[in-house]
Amino acid sequence: MEFKISKELIKELELLIQNKNDEQLGVLLNDMHHADIAEVLDELDFDEATYIFKVLDSEKTAEILLELEDDLRENILSRLSPKEIAEELDELETNDAADIIGELSKEKKAEVISELQDVEHAKDIVELLRYAEDTAGGIMHKELVKVNENWNVLTCVKEMRIQAENISRVHSIYVVDDEDRLKGRLSLKDLLTTSTRTNISDVYIRKLNSVNVDTEDVEVARIMQKYDLEAIPVVDELGRLVGRITIDDIIDVIKDEADKDYQLAAGISQDVEADDSILELTKARLPWLVLALLGGFVTVKVLGLFEGAMLEHGKLFFFTPLIAAMAGNVGVQSSAIIVQGLANDTLSGSLFNRLIKEVSLSLLNGLILALILFLGSHFLLNVEIIIGVIVTIALVSVIIIASLIGTFVPLLLDKFGIDPALATGPFITTSNDICGILIYFSIAKLILGF
Amino acid sequence: MEFKISKELIKELELLIQNKNDEQLGVLLNDMHHADIAEVLDELDFDEATYIFKVLDSEKTAEILLELEDDLRENILSRLSPKEIAEELDELETNDAADIIGELSKEKKAEVISELQDVEHAKDIVELLRYAEDTAGGIMHKELVKVNENWNVLTCVKEMRIQAENISRVHSIYVVDDEDRLKGRLSLKDLLTTSTRTNISDVYIRKLNSVNVDTEDVEVARIMQKYDLEAIPVVDELGRLVGRITIDDIIDVIKDEADKDYQLAAGISQDVEADDSILELTKARLPWLVLALLGGFVTVKVLGLFEGAMLEHGKLFFFTPLIAAMAGNVGVQSSAIIVQGLANDTLSGSLFNRLIKEVSLSLLNGLILALILFLGSHFLLNVEIIIGVIVTIALVSVIIIASLIGTFVPLLLDKFGIDPALATGPFITTSNDICGILIYFSIAKLILGF
């Protein structure tokens, strides 16, 4: 049932390209779904992919373009003339077209726009290019069905049929006044069950959620999820209906947001993929590693403070990686839970209650781990009892402190409007390494008095 | 426009509850969206929330129930009789009702089912309870609109109106044969533009994606995203249409999957939230900490092997947390990129190419970091040149090895059908700590010969 890419298919295509057998290529590919063709093209080299791209007609290639991996799309676009790109864009919905134009260089952008055939479409695309990528304006489509509140159902259905021509999914029918201001909505279902002479103003639903063009995309995602909406209208400052966001546009926002939090937790600061260039991957990864390295310098300095212990209690130094690792792990756990709680809006209760809870939790975990550590230090690692005691006390203290840092740093960042996800990953492990080692040796010094 | 929860509103509600002013409570709440009411109830204590719950009518409370935090829902359900719960469920769509029944104890489950008034609804719910939670059957709704291929458009529209009564969103109209086997689909839009005497068999679209009841939910999500579907029909082993999955059901799957990868990377092994109980949080967090602690034991042992260096080259031990931290951070970065690549299906190319790339990348990062470290060790940390050289060589080696481990462990797990996300977080940091320290001191021993 489902399409599975096969080595045989790839081989067959490569042979057909070599023989320039365009007809057979068409036969093979025209029945395939554009998402499947994109998957195939991603497996070919750039020249082969471009060859196939030029064989297929623009209705199909336009959709394929949207599904390709970034680098292949960029490569193919660089080989197309502005006129050819414009032909592709004429086939696409406004915001998909705007997304592709957004990837072009400034000059090419202008050339492509001037080549667009459908003037209305071009105007819509240019409008969309004005909005920031991460706002409702940046993700909305111009395609929607709207009717005037003064019409009756019959006029409405006739108008709708015309408008719906270019729209893949109708969802709601929006009702506007003479100034194009959003007044409410009609559902397709209602329309099916209402007499044709009824006035729209008598049947439309006045209550509806809408967002402003400037609303952040993550906020739009939150509203649509909370109220379980499949589409939401977008209005401008004057309340005029300017676009519509559908649930499939929002899925990408939700995924990107979750991916971003995950990447930050792993110490990757930009949205990169495994197949990006080494330079891009370095740009995303190196800054965090530099931070960790500088943190490492601090741990070296901190350990230097306790050099006096080396002669008599050298074994203490064997435990530094253990203490640092536990501090790091606990901190990452605590911060991840807070970051997800903030992202999903599931944090309730006061800061004080959270403090009590986090301390109880880490005390419980800490005591269990301390027991394992104490027994382990005695029976597995054979260190003196006193070292075992010091390490055990240090572990419990470090776990409590690390979990508090992990809890409060993201909450604090969030309070100041900074992305709390920055506090997970290398930042939290590094600062907890430093704190952990400092606490550990301070306790040792207190007990052993070196 | 959008609802914002306020302290005043909470106070007002608490006062009304104290005075048992049910009428005013109704006035205040009946106009609110159920998702907003759920948000309000989550802020009240259990008794107050239950009081309000009982004041509102079941059409509203049923929807509220779905939106509540887990612990409040559990509490409220425990205070309702099986008959009362059944009344709520009669208002809900089948899979929402099944989800709630799934949370009840075995005996209560049976009692509630026997109290359901709508027999068809009850049958559907019982059917849904049979399927595993993470399969298409477990997330599908029974509510859908289907027509027989032998009908004409007029019969079809009439039938649709009846069926659509209970369905919030129609999306597609599915076409079945006399045996209920899925044959194709009709779009609402097509229906609006076709003459009423046309036979369905002449207009329906025969090509459509469907999934089996046993298909994994993440696979359903992948298909719906790839082909940009807003709904997909679910068939049983005999190809009979048994349900439908809509895009909003899939959003939760996508989010849960991303959240799960994130949590695993942070060393949290179950789906927990900040507001879960301490016991649940401990169950999710402690196993990873124990793993890290046992890994810590190994690092103590490894360092013990090099005890001989302590007298003459004690400073070497100051650098262990730095080396361990760098190894951990690099490993987490590499593994996160692979895990996301696997999750988003964006990994292409051979294993060998990935190896070359990862080595080049870590060599580039490693050399830059090595330069910083060498300069830092000399000017900031004032250690002897030879120690600086050792640490610097160790850093580059450790970064390369750590990134290779981070790359290949998730790929290996994936090959064996194990969730690659398990390889991120504590697992990778712990093993990289051990490897890193071992490499570091081996290099030191080779050069200094202690």
PDB file of C-alpha atoms in Angstrom, chain A residues 1-4 31 33 35-36 39 43 67 69 160-161 164-165 167-171 188-189 192-193 207-210 219 222-223 225-230 246-248 251 254-255 258-259 261-263 265-268 272-278 281-282 285-286 288-290 292-294 296-297 299-301 303-304 307 310-311 314-315 317-322 325-326 329-330 332-334 336-337 339-340 344 346-348 354 357-358 360-361 364-365 368-369 372-373 376-377 380-382 395 403 424 426 429-430 433 437, chain B residues 1-4 31 33 35-36 39 43 67 69 160-161 164-165 167-171 188-189 192-193 207 210 219 222-223 225-230 246-248 251 254-255 258-259 261-263 265-268 272-278 281-282 285-286 288-290 292-294 296-297 299-301 303-304 307 310-311 314-315 317-322 324-326 329-330 332-334 336-337 339-340 344-348 354 357-358 360-361 364-365 368-369 372-373 376-377 380-382 395 403 424 426 429-430 433 437:
ATOM      1  CA  MET A   1       0.000   0.000   0.000  1.00  0.00           C
ATOM      2  CA  GLU A   2       2.583   2.496   1.073  1.00  0.00           C
ATOM      3  CA  PHE A   3       5.422   3.589  -1.184  1.00  0.00           C
ATOM      4  CA  LYS A   4       8.826   2.125  -0.339  1.00  0.00           C
ATOM      5  CA  ASP A  31       1.597   8.347 -11.166  1.00  0.00           C
ATOM      6  CA  HIS A  33       2.818  11.131  -5.223  1.00  0.00           C
ATOM      7  CA  ALA A  35       6.199  13.484  -1.672  1.00  0.00           C
ATOM      8  CA  ASP A  36       7.424  10.102  -2.924  1.00  0.00           C
ATOM      9  CA  GLU A  39      12.124  11.168  -1.567  1.00  0.00           C
ATOM     10  CA  GLU A  43      18.596   9.817  -3.217  1.00  0.00           C
ATOM     11  CA  GLU A  67       9.288  18.463  -0.077  1.00  0.00           C
ATOM     12  CA  GLU A  69      15.871  18.507   1.364  1.00  0.00           C
ATOM     13  CA  MET A 160     -17.999  29.817  -2.363  1.00  0.00           C
ATOM     14  CA  ARG A 161     -17.845  27.495  -5.325  1.00  0.00           C
ATOM     15  CA  ALA A 164     -13.118  27.115  -3.266  1.00  0.00           C
ATOM     16  CA  GLU A 165     -11.687  26.289  -6.707  1.00  0.00           C
ATOM     17  CA  ILE A 167      -8.383  25.927  -2.077  1.00  0.00           C
ATOM     18  CA  SER A 168      -7.550  22.401  -1.109  1.00  0.00           C
ATOM     19  CA  ARG A 169      -9.401  22.450   2.205  1.00  0.00           C
ATOM     20  CA  VAL A 170     -12.320  24.681   3.047  1.00  0.00           C
ATOM     21  CA  HIS A 171     -12.673  24.193   6.838  1.00  0.00           C
ATOM     22  CA  LEU A 188     -19.788  23.893   5.633  1.00  0.00           C
ATOM     23  CA  LYS A 189     -22.060  21.554   7.520  1.00  0.00           C
ATOM     24  CA  LEU A 192     -25.648  22.033   3.839  1.00  0.00           C
ATOM     25  CA  THR A 193     -28.604  22.147   6.206  1.00  0.00           C
ATOM     26  CA  LYS A 207     -17.987  33.890  18.414  1.00  0.00           C
ATOM     27  CA  LEU A 208     -14.688  32.806  16.979  1.00  0.00           C
ATOM     28  CA  ASN A 209     -11.028  32.837  17.835  1.00  0.00           C
ATOM     29  CA  SER A 210      -8.707  34.833  15.651  1.00  0.00           C
ATOM     30  CA  GLU A 219       1.290  31.403  20.573  1.00  0.00           C
ATOM     31  CA  ARG A 222      -0.897  27.115  21.721  1.00  0.00           C
ATOM     32  CA  ILE A 223      -4.301  28.669  21.007  1.00  0.00           C
ATOM     33  CA  GLN A 225      -4.196  23.272  20.416  1.00  0.00           C
ATOM     34  CA  LYS A 226      -5.997  24.553  23.481  1.00  0.00           C
ATOM     35  CA  TYR A 227      -9.250  25.218  21.646  1.00  0.00           C
ATOM     36  CA  ASP A 228      -8.788  22.249  19.331  1.00  0.00           C
ATOM     37  CA  LEU A 229      -9.073  24.351  16.160  1.00  0.00           C
ATOM     38  CA  GLU A 230      -8.314  23.078  12.674  1.00  0.00           C
ATOM     39  CA  THR A 246      -4.505  25.677   9.203  1.00  0.00           C
ATOM     40  CA  ILE A 247      -3.498  22.934  11.585  1.00  0.00           C
ATOM     41  CA  ASP A 248      -0.910  21.435   9.209  1.00  0.00           C
ATOM     42  CA  ILE A 251       2.479  20.961  13.135  1.00  0.00           C
ATOM     43  CA  ILE A 254       5.150  22.433  17.217  1.00  0.00           C
ATOM     44  CA  LYS A 255       7.825  20.089  15.889  1.00  0.00           C
ATOM     45  CA  ALA A 258      10.182  20.620  20.447  1.00  0.00           C
ATOM     46  CA  ASP A 259      13.241  19.964  18.264  1.00  0.00           C
ATOM     47  CA  ASP A 261      14.372  22.525  23.015  1.00  0.00           C
ATOM     48  CA  TYR A 262      15.904  19.128  22.451  1.00  0.00           C
ATOM     49  CA  GLN A 263      18.808  20.547  20.475  1.00  0.00           C
ATOM     50  CA  ALA A 265      19.495  20.537  25.768  1.00  0.00           C
ATOM     51  CA  ALA A 266      22.096  18.688  23.731  1.00  0.00           C
ATOM     52  CA  GLY A 267      24.211  21.800  23.236  1.00  0.00           C
ATOM     53  CA  ILE A 268      23.281  22.583  19.648  1.00  0.00           C
ATOM     54  CA  VAL A 272      20.851  21.848  12.104  1.00  0.00           C
ATOM     55  CA  GLU A 273      20.459  18.402  10.621  1.00  0.00           C
ATOM     56  CA  ALA A 274      22.874  15.520  10.312  1.00  0.00           C
ATOM     57  CA  ASP A 275      23.219  16.223   6.595  1.00  0.00           C
ATOM     58  CA  ASP A 276      24.107  19.905   6.954  1.00  0.00           C
ATOM     59  CA  SER A 277      27.616  21.050   6.079  1.00  0.00           C
ATOM     60  CA  ILE A 278      30.502  20.670   8.503  1.00  0.00           C
ATOM     61  CA  LEU A 281      27.328  21.979  12.242  1.00  0.00           C
ATOM     62  CA  THR A 282      30.441  23.572  13.740  1.00  0.00           C
ATOM     63  CA  ARG A 285      28.089  23.067  18.185  1.00  0.00           C
ATOM     64  CA  LEU A 286      31.375  24.864  18.822  1.00  0.00           C
ATOM     65  CA  TRP A 288      28.686  25.359  23.525  1.00  0.00           C
ATOM     66  CA  LEU A 289      31.901  23.390  23.587  1.00  0.00           C
ATOM     67  CA  VAL A 290      33.897  26.573  24.124  1.00  0.00           C
ATOM     68  CA  ALA A 292      32.139  23.946  28.477  1.00  0.00           C
ATOM     69  CA  LEU A 293      35.884  24.293  27.992  1.00  0.00           C
ATOM     70  CA  LEU A 294      35.968  27.625  29.814  1.00  0.00           C
ATOM     71  CA  GLY A 296      36.537  23.283  32.582  1.00  0.00           C
ATOM     72  CA  PHE A 297      39.202  25.916  33.212  1.00  0.00           C
ATOM     73  CA  THR A 299      37.135  23.365  37.576  1.00  0.00           C
ATOM     74  CA  VAL A 300      40.921  23.138  37.133  1.00  0.00           C
ATOM     75  CA  LYS A 301      41.298  26.337  39.176  1.00  0.00           C
ATOM     76  CA  LEU A 303      40.760  21.802  42.160  1.00  0.00           C
ATOM     77  CA  GLY A 304      44.004  23.799  42.381  1.00  0.00           C
ATOM     78  CA  GLU A 307      46.037  20.976  46.054  1.00  0.00           C
ATOM     79  CA  MET A 310      46.872  15.719  47.279  1.00  0.00           C
ATOM     80  CA  LEU A 311      49.666  14.394  49.442  1.00  0.00           C
ATOM     81  CA  GLY A 314      44.999  11.867  46.993  1.00  0.00           C
ATOM     82  CA  LYS A 315      42.112   9.382  46.658  1.00  0.00           C
ATOM     83  CA  PHE A 317      40.658  13.342  43.477  1.00  0.00           C
ATOM     84  CA  PHE A 318      39.537   9.985  42.100  1.00  0.00           C
ATOM     85  CA  PHE A 319      35.960  10.946  42.938  1.00  0.00           C
ATOM     86  CA  THR A 320      35.822  14.317  41.176  1.00  0.00           C
ATOM     87  CA  PRO A 321      34.465  12.954  37.861  1.00  0.00           C
ATOM     88  CA  LEU A 322      31.834  10.956  39.758  1.00  0.00           C
ATOM     89  CA  ALA A 325      28.793  13.676  36.597  1.00  0.00           C
ATOM     90  CA  MET A 326      26.092  13.257  39.234  1.00  0.00           C
ATOM     91  CA  ASN A 329      22.916  14.602  35.387  1.00  0.00           C
ATOM     92  CA  VAL A 330      20.655  15.765  38.199  1.00  0.00           C
ATOM     93  CA  VAL A 332      19.847  18.308  33.390  1.00  0.00           C
ATOM     94  CA  GLN A 333      16.927  16.217  34.666  1.00  0.00           C
ATOM     95  CA  SER A 334      15.513  19.029  36.790  1.00  0.00           C
ATOM     96  CA  ALA A 336      14.380  19.433  31.401  1.00  0.00           C
ATOM     97  CA  ILE A 337      11.264  18.897  33.492  1.00  0.00           C
ATOM     98  CA  VAL A 339      11.558  23.523  30.448  1.00  0.00           C
ATOM     99  CA  GLN A 340       8.934  21.052  29.264  1.00  0.00           C
ATOM    100  CA  ASN A 344       3.450  22.768  27.643  1.00  0.00           C
ATOM    101  CA  THR A 346       1.561  22.540  32.770  1.00  0.00           C
ATOM    102  CA  LEU A 347       3.373  24.238  35.647  1.00  0.00           C
ATOM    103  CA  SER A 348       1.035  25.209  38.436  1.00  0.00           C
ATOM    104  CA  ARG A 354       8.143  23.868  43.790  1.00  0.00           C
ATOM    105  CA  LYS A 357       9.026  19.497  46.139  1.00  0.00           C
ATOM    106  CA  GLU A 358      12.383  19.672  44.405  1.00  0.00           C
ATOM    107  CA  SER A 360      12.150  16.446  48.837  1.00  0.00           C
ATOM    108  CA  LEU A 361      12.631  14.743  45.508  1.00  0.00           C
ATOM    109  CA  LEU A 364      14.865  10.969  48.324  1.00  0.00           C
ATOM    110  CA  ASN A 365      17.003  10.295  45.244  1.00  0.00           C
ATOM    111  CA  ILE A 368      19.154   6.134  47.885  1.00  0.00           C
ATOM    112  CA  LEU A 369      22.190   7.005  45.769  1.00  0.00           C
ATOM    113  CA  ILE A 372      24.721   2.773  47.052  1.00  0.00           C
ATOM    114  CA  LEU A 373      27.757   5.022  47.012  1.00  0.00           C
ATOM    115  CA  GLY A 376      30.185   0.777  46.875  1.00  0.00           C
ATOM    116  CA  SER A 377      33.034   2.900  48.178  1.00  0.00           C
ATOM    117  CA  LEU A 380      33.954  -2.151  45.550  1.00  0.00           C
ATOM    118  CA  LEU A 381      36.383   0.721  45.695  1.00  0.00           C
ATOM    119  CA  ASN A 382      38.037  -0.142  49.012  1.00  0.00           C
ATOM    120  CA  LEU A 395      26.827  13.465  46.964  1.00  0.00           C
ATOM    121  CA  SER A 403      18.517  20.076  41.350  1.00  0.00           C
ATOM    122  CA  THR A 424      19.597  22.939  29.828  1.00  0.00           C
ATOM    123  CA  PRO A 426      26.135  22.395  28.533  1.00  0.00           C
ATOM    124  CA  THR A 429      26.209  20.671  33.315  1.00  0.00           C
ATOM    125  CA  THR A 430      29.125  23.093  33.341  1.00  0.00           C
ATOM    126  CA  ASP A 433      30.301  20.604  37.585  1.00  0.00           C
ATOM    127  CA  ILE A 437      33.400  20.013  42.852  1.00  0.00           C
TER     128      ILE A 437
ATOM    129  CA  MET B   1      -9.903  38.540  22.873  1.00  0.00           C
ATOM    130  CA  GLU B   2      -8.196  35.582  24.404  1.00  0.00           C
ATOM    131  CA  PHE B   3      -9.085  34.305  27.838  1.00  0.00           C
ATOM    132  CA  LYS B   4      -6.613  35.136  30.605  1.00  0.00           C
ATOM    133  CA  ASP B  31     -20.366  31.193  28.592  1.00  0.00           C
ATOM    134  CA  HIS B  33     -15.016  27.703  26.709  1.00  0.00           C
ATOM    135  CA  ALA B  35     -10.755  24.509  27.835  1.00  0.00           C
ATOM    136  CA  ASP B  36     -10.802  27.758  29.812  1.00  0.00           C
ATOM    137  CA  GLU B  39      -7.686  25.843  33.247  1.00  0.00           C
ATOM    138  CA  GLU B  43      -6.096  26.340  39.865  1.00  0.00           C
ATOM    139  CA  GLU B  67      -8.776  18.953  29.380  1.00  0.00           C
ATOM    140  CA  GLU B  69      -4.614  17.759  34.521  1.00  0.00           C
ATOM    141  CA  MET B 160     -24.558  12.326   5.272  1.00  0.00           C
ATOM    142  CA  ARG B 161     -26.760  14.863   6.996  1.00  0.00           C
ATOM    143  CA  ALA B 164     -22.800  14.280  10.262  1.00  0.00           C
ATOM    144  CA  GLU B 165     -25.057  15.199  13.183  1.00  0.00           C
ATOM    145  CA  ILE B 167     -19.442  14.580  13.988  1.00  0.00           C
ATOM    146  CA  SER B 168     -17.675  17.835  14.588  1.00  0.00           C
ATOM    147  CA  ARG B 169     -15.579  17.706  11.430  1.00  0.00           C
ATOM    148  CA  VAL B 170     -16.492  15.893   8.275  1.00  0.00           C
ATOM    149  CA  HIS B 171     -13.229  16.063   6.275  1.00  0.00           C
ATOM    150  CA  LEU B 188     -17.380  17.614   0.560  1.00  0.00           C
ATOM    151  CA  LYS B 189     -16.337  20.085  -2.094  1.00  0.00           C
ATOM    152  CA  LEU B 192     -21.264  20.528  -3.606  1.00  0.00           C
ATOM    153  CA  THR B 193     -20.487  20.642  -7.314  1.00  0.00           C
ATOM    154  CA  LYS B 207      -6.861   6.222  -4.663  1.00  0.00           C
ATOM    155  CA  SER B 210      -5.341   4.148   4.722  1.00  0.00           C
ATOM    156  CA  GLU B 219       3.976   5.456  11.615  1.00  0.00           C
ATOM    157  CA  ARG B 222       4.706   9.898   9.568  1.00  0.00           C
ATOM    158  CA  ILE B 223       2.319   8.992   6.741  1.00  0.00           C
ATOM    159  CA  GLN B 225       2.689  14.341   7.618  1.00  0.00           C
ATOM    160  CA  LYS B 226       4.418  13.082   4.513  1.00  0.00           C
ATOM    161  CA  TYR B 227       1.251  13.126   2.415  1.00  0.00           C
ATOM    162  CA  ASP B 228      -0.142  16.181   4.157  1.00  0.00           C
ATOM    163  CA  LEU B 229      -3.384  14.460   5.165  1.00  0.00           C
ATOM    164  CA  GLU B 230      -5.953  15.925   7.546  1.00  0.00           C
ATOM    165  CA  THR B 246      -7.730  13.120  12.250  1.00  0.00           C
ATOM    166  CA  ILE B 247      -4.738  15.417  12.301  1.00  0.00           C
ATOM    167  CA  ASP B 248      -5.451  16.719  15.822  1.00  0.00           C
ATOM    168  CA  ILE B 251      -0.426  16.272  17.062  1.00  0.00           C
ATOM    169  CA  ILE B 254       4.136  14.003  17.382  1.00  0.00           C
ATOM    170  CA  LYS B 255       4.525  16.002  20.579  1.00  0.00           C
ATOM    171  CA  ALA B 258       9.514  14.676  20.521  1.00  0.00           C
ATOM    172  CA  ASP B 259       9.019  15.040  24.283  1.00  0.00           C
ATOM    173  CA  ASP B 261      13.326  11.882  22.897  1.00  0.00           C
ATOM    174  CA  TYR B 262      14.000  15.048  24.845  1.00  0.00           C
ATOM    175  CA  GLN B 263      13.285  13.390  28.172  1.00  0.00           C
ATOM    176  CA  ALA B 265      18.280  12.799  26.401  1.00  0.00           C
ATOM    177  CA  ALA B 266      17.867  14.422  29.806  1.00  0.00           C
ATOM    178  CA  GLY B 267      17.854  11.085  31.620  1.00  0.00           C
ATOM    179  CA  ILE B 268      14.143  10.781  32.314  1.00  0.00           C
ATOM    180  CA  VAL B 272       6.487  12.571  33.560  1.00  0.00           C
ATOM    181  CA  GLU B 273       5.498  16.152  34.200  1.00  0.00           C
ATOM    182  CA  ALA B 274       6.691  18.668  36.754  1.00  0.00           C
ATOM    183  CA  ASP B 275       3.424  18.253  38.638  1.00  0.00           C
ATOM    184  CA  ASP B 276       3.584  14.473  38.933  1.00  0.00           C
ATOM    185  CA  SER B 277       4.119  12.903  42.338  1.00  0.00           C
ATOM    186  CA  ILE B 278       7.581  12.620  43.859  1.00  0.00           C
ATOM    187  CA  LEU B 281       9.348  11.451  39.271  1.00  0.00           C
ATOM    188  CA  THR B 282      11.781   9.305  41.221  1.00  0.00           C
ATOM    189  CA  ARG B 285      14.826   9.741  37.197  1.00  0.00           C
ATOM    190  CA  LEU B 286      16.532   7.418  39.681  1.00  0.00           C
ATOM    191  CA  TRP B 288      19.506   6.885  35.149  1.00  0.00           C
ATOM    192  CA  LEU B 289      21.223   8.336  38.185  1.00  0.00           C
ATOM    193  CA  VAL B 290      22.082   4.868  39.427  1.00  0.00           C
ATOM    194  CA  ALA B 292      25.595   7.307  36.177  1.00  0.00           C
ATOM    195  CA  LEU B 293      26.718   6.444  39.705  1.00  0.00           C
ATOM    196  CA  LEU B 294      27.884   2.990  38.659  1.00  0.00           C
ATOM    197  CA  GLY B 296      31.236   6.913  38.356  1.00  0.00           C
ATOM    198  CA  PHE B 297      32.549   3.861  40.210  1.00  0.00           C
ATOM    199  CA  THR B 299      35.935   6.270  36.680  1.00  0.00           C
ATOM    200  CA  VAL B 300      37.190   5.970  40.272  1.00  0.00           C
ATOM    201  CA  LYS B 301      38.699   2.579  39.406  1.00  0.00           C
ATOM    202  CA  LEU B 303      41.807   6.864  38.033  1.00  0.00           C
ATOM    203  CA  GLY B 304      43.081   4.395  40.627  1.00  0.00           C
ATOM    204  CA  GLU B 307      47.638   6.517  41.122  1.00  0.00           C
ATOM    205  CA  MET B 310      49.871  11.471  41.814  1.00  0.00           C
ATOM    206  CA  LEU B 311      53.192  12.176  43.455  1.00  0.00           C
ATOM    207  CA  GLY B 314      49.387  15.560  40.602  1.00  0.00           C
ATOM    208  CA  LYS B 315      48.210  18.441  38.408  1.00  0.00           C
ATOM    209  CA  PHE B 317      44.165  15.073  38.142  1.00  0.00           C
ATOM    210  CA  PHE B 318      42.951  18.679  38.056  1.00  0.00           C
ATOM    211  CA  PHE B 319      42.050  18.181  34.407  1.00  0.00           C
ATOM    212  CA  THR B 320      39.902  15.062  34.748  1.00  0.00           C
ATOM    213  CA  PRO B 321      36.562  16.906  35.118  1.00  0.00           C
ATOM    214  CA  LEU B 322      37.457  19.089  32.110  1.00  0.00           C
ATOM    215  CA  ALA B 324      35.220  14.176  31.116  1.00  0.00           C
ATOM    216  CA  ALA B 325      32.913  17.158  30.541  1.00  0.00           C
ATOM    217  CA  MET B 326      34.185  17.722  27.008  1.00  0.00           C
ATOM    218  CA  ASN B 329      29.205  17.238  25.753  1.00  0.00           C
ATOM    219  CA  VAL B 330      30.572  16.152  22.372  1.00  0.00           C
ATOM    220  CA  VAL B 332      25.558  14.224  23.535  1.00  0.00           C
ATOM    221  CA  GLN B 333      25.757  16.607  20.568  1.00  0.00           C
ATOM    222  CA  SER B 334      26.636  13.854  18.117  1.00  0.00           C
ATOM    223  CA  ALA B 336      21.277  14.122  19.457  1.00  0.00           C
ATOM    224  CA  ILE B 337      21.883  14.924  15.795  1.00  0.00           C
ATOM    225  CA  VAL B 339      18.606  10.606  16.987  1.00  0.00           C
ATOM    226  CA  GLN B 340      16.772  13.558  15.416  1.00  0.00           C
ATOM    227  CA  ASN B 344      12.735  12.845  11.106  1.00  0.00           C
ATOM    228  CA  ASP B 345      13.941  10.392   8.497  1.00  0.00           C
ATOM    229  CA  THR B 346      16.522  12.843   7.153  1.00  0.00           C
ATOM    230  CA  LEU B 347      19.612  10.641   7.339  1.00  0.00           C
ATOM    231  CA  SER B 348      20.942   9.779   3.917  1.00  0.00           C
ATOM    232  CA  ARG B 354      29.005   9.551   8.009  1.00  0.00           C
ATOM    233  CA  LYS B 357      32.140  13.490   8.169  1.00  0.00           C
ATOM    234  CA  GLU B 358      31.997  12.982  11.914  1.00  0.00           C
ATOM    235  CA  SER B 360      36.330  15.761  10.043  1.00  0.00           C
ATOM    236  CA  LEU B 361      33.815  17.696  12.102  1.00  0.00           C
ATOM    237  CA  LEU B 364      37.862  20.799  13.186  1.00  0.00           C
ATOM    238  CA  ASN B 365      36.124  21.439  16.528  1.00  0.00           C
ATOM    239  CA  ILE B 368      40.023  24.958  17.665  1.00  0.00           C
ATOM    240  CA  LEU B 369      39.295  23.849  21.230  1.00  0.00           C
ATOM    241  CA  ILE B 372      42.144  27.515  23.315  1.00  0.00           C
ATOM    242  CA  LEU B 373      43.054  24.848  25.849  1.00  0.00           C
ATOM    243  CA  GLY B 376      44.601  28.689  28.468  1.00  0.00           C
ATOM    244  CA  SER B 377      46.660  26.040  30.241  1.00  0.00           C
ATOM    245  CA  LEU B 380      45.459  31.146  32.671  1.00  0.00           C
ATOM    246  CA  LEU B 381      46.201  27.935  34.528  1.00  0.00           C
ATOM    247  CA  ASN B 382      50.001  28.232  34.591  1.00  0.00           C
ATOM    248  CA  LEU B 395      41.376  16.690  24.237  1.00  0.00           C
ATOM    249  CA  SER B 403      31.811  11.938  18.689  1.00  0.00           C
ATOM    250  CA  THR B 424      21.601  10.038  24.476  1.00  0.00           C
ATOM    251  CA  PRO B 426      23.316   9.735  30.910  1.00  0.00           C
ATOM    252  CA  THR B 429      27.873  10.961  29.031  1.00  0.00           C
ATOM    253  CA  THR B 430      28.780   8.141  31.408  1.00  0.00           C
ATOM    254  CA  ASP B 433      33.435  10.018  30.811  1.00  0.00           C
ATOM    255  CA  ILE B 437      39.539   9.646  31.308  1.00  0.00           C
TER     256      ILE B 437
END
